[in-house]
XYZ file of C-alpha atoms in Angstrom:
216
model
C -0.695 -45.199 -2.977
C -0.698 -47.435 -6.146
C 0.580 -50.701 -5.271
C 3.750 -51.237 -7.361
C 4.379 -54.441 -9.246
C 8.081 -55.838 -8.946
C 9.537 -56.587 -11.921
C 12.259 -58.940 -12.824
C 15.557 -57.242 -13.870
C 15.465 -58.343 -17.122
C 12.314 -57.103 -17.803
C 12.852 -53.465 -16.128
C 16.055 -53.086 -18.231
C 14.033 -53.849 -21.276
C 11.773 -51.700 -20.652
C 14.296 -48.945 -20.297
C 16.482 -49.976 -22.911
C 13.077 -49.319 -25.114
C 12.808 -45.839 -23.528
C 16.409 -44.951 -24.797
C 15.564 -46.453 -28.272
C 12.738 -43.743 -28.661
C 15.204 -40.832 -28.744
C 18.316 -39.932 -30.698
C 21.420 -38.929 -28.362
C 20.792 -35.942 -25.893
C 21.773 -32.377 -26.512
C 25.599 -31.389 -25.274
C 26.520 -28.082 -24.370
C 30.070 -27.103 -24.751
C 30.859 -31.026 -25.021
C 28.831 -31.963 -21.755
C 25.663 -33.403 -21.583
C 23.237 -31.180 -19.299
C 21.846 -33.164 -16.410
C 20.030 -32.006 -13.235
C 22.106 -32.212 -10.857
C 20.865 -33.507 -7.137
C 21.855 -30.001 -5.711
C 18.964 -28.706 -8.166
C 16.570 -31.300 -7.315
C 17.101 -31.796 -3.332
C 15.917 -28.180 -2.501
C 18.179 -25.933 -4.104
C 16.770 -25.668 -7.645
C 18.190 -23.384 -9.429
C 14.915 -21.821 -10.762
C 14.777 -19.475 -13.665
C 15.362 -16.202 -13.049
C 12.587 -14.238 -11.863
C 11.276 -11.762 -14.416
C 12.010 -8.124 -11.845
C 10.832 -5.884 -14.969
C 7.940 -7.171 -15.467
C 7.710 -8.092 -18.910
C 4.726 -9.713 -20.009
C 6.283 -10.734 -22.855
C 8.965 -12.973 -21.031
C 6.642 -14.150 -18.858
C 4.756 -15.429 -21.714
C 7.151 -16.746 -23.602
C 8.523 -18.846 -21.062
C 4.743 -19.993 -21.182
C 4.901 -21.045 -24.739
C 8.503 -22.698 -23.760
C 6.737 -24.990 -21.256
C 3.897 -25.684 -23.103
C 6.072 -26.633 -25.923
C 8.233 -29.167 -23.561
C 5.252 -31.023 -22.409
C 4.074 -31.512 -26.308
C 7.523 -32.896 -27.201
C 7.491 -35.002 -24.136
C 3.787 -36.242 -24.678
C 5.290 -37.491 -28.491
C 7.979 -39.216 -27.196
C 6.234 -41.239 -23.879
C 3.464 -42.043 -27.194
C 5.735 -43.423 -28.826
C 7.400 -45.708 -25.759
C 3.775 -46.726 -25.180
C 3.635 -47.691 -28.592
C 6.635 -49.565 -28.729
C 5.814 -51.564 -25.692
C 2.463 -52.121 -26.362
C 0.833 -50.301 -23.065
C -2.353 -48.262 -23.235
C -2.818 -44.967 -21.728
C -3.771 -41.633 -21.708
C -1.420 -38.823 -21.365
C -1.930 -35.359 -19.574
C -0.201 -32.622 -20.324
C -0.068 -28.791 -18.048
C 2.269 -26.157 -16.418
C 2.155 -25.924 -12.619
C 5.110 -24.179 -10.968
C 7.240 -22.998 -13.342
C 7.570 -26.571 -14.899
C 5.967 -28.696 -17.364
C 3.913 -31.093 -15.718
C 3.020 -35.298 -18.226
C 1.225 -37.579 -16.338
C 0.170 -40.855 -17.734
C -3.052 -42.795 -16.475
C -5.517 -44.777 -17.022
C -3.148 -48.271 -18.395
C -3.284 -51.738 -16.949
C -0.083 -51.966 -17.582
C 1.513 -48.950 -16.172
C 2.483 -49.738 -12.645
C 5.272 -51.206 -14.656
C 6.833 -48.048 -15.617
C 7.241 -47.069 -11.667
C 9.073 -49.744 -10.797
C 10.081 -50.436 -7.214
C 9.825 -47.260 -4.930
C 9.579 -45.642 -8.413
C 12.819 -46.352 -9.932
C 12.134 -46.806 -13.317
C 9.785 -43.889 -12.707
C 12.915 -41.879 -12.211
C 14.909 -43.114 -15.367
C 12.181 -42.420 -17.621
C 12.209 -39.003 -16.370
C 15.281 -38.268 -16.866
C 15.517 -40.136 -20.813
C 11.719 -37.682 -21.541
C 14.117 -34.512 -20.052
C 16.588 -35.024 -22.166
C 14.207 -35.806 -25.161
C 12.872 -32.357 -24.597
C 16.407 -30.932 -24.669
C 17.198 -32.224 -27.612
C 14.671 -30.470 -29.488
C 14.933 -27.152 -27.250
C 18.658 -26.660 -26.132
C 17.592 -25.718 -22.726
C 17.556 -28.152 -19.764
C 13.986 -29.567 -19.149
C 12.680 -29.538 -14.911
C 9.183 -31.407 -16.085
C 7.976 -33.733 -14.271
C 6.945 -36.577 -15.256
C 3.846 -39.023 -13.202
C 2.859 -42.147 -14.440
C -0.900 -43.824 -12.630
C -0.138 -41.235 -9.854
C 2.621 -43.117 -8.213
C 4.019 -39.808 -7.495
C 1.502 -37.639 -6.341
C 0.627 -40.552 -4.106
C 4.189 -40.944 -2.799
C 4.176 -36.715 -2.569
C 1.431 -37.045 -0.057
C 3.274 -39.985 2.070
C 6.268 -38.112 2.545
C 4.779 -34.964 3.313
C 3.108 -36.624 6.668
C 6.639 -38.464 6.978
C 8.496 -34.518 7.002
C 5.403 -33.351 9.299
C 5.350 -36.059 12.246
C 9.289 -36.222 12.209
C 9.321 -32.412 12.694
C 6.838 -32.818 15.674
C 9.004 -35.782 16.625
C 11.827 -33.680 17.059
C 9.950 -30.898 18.751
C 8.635 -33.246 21.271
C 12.237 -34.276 22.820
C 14.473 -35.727 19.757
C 17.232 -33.778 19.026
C 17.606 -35.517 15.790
C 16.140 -37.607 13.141
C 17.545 -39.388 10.373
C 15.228 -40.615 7.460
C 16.073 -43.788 5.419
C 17.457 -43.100 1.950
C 15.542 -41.640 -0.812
C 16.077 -40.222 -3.910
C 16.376 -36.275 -4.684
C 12.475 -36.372 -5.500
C 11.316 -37.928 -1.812
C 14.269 -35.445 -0.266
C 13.024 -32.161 -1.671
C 9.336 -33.184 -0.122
C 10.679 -33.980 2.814
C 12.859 -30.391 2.983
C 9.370 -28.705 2.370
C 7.312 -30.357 4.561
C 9.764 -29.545 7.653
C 10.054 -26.136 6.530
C 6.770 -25.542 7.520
C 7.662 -25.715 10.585
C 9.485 -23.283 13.442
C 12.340 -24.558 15.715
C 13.505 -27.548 13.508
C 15.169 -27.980 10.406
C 16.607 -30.699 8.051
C 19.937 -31.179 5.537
C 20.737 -33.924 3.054
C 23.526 -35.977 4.334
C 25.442 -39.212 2.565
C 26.133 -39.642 -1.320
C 23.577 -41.324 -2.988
C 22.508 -44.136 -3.289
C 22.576 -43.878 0.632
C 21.908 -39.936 0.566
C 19.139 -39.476 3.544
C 17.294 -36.536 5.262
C 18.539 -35.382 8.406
C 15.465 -33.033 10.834
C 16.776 -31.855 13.635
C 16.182 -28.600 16.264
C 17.063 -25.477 15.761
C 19.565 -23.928 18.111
């Protein structure tokens, strides 16, 4: 894993603030502004609906749809690296259902992670709702900047694995520290893979932690 660089606060809010700058104000439905709620992104994501019919023609249009929210995205992170003078290249692809923007390959980079990938996080969110603005449909990319995240993917999945076997081997239950709805949702899926144990989200966040424990 990447060895994160801690930033002062000052300097993480500017960076941030010059994330925000890059896009106009996000798209409202019905007066609200549509946000991704951590029900949807601790385990119960609300994919879209499967296409029963099977129309090709859906199926590829959502396609097109995806590929179109990873080219908006990949304009606006160019133009935050632009604006704060970073170098790097940017990756765009559709894995899952979702549009997938990484961005490698910077010296500077490690400073748009942040601690335990915080500012990772917010400049998710701001690149979603860039993309929503220009769609009108809420935006589940993902966003991965000098593979903090698949790094940090591959971490928790062991974490979800040997607490499972923990539990299996006499603990009747676990609780994780705190992490965000990203670590959480790894964590669900690693367990899963498992018989005899399972886990739950418990606490509000920032506190909200991952509970394994056996099945009865």
């Amino acid at each position: 894993m990447p060895e994160t660089v801690q930033e002062s606060g000052a300097e993480q809010d500017s960076i941030e603030e010059t994330a925000e700058q890059t896009a106009d104000q996000p798209a409202v439905a019905d007066g609200e502004v549509i946000v991704e709620s951590d029900a949807v992104a601790d385990g119960a994501e609300d994919d879209a609906d499967d296409n029963e019919d099977g129309d090709d023609r859906a199926a590829g249009s959502n396609e097109d749809l995806l590929v179109k929210e990873g080219d908006i995205a990949g304009d606006y992170l160019e133009r935050l690296l632009d604006l704060v003078d970073y170098d790097g290249d940017i990756d765009l692809d559709v894995e899952a259902g979702r549009a997938i923007v990484s961005i490698d390959g910077g010296d500077d980079l490690e400073k748009l992670v942040g601690p335990r990938g915080n500012v990772l996080e917010a400049l998710q969110e701001l690149t979603r709702l860039a993309v929503q603005q220009e769609t009108g449909a809420r935006s589940r990319l993902m966003l991965d900047v000098a593979g903090w995240r698949a790094d940090r993917r591959q971490e928790l999945r062991d974490l979800g694995r040997a607490t499972a076997e923990r539990v299996l081997g006499g603990d009747e239950r676990v609780r994780l520290q705190p992490m965000t709805p990203f670590e959480r949702k790894v964590v669900h899926d690693a367990v899963a893979s498992f018989d005899g144990v399972h886990s739950e989200s418990e606490g509000e966040d920032p506190r909200r932690r991952v509970v394994v424990f056996r099945q009865s």
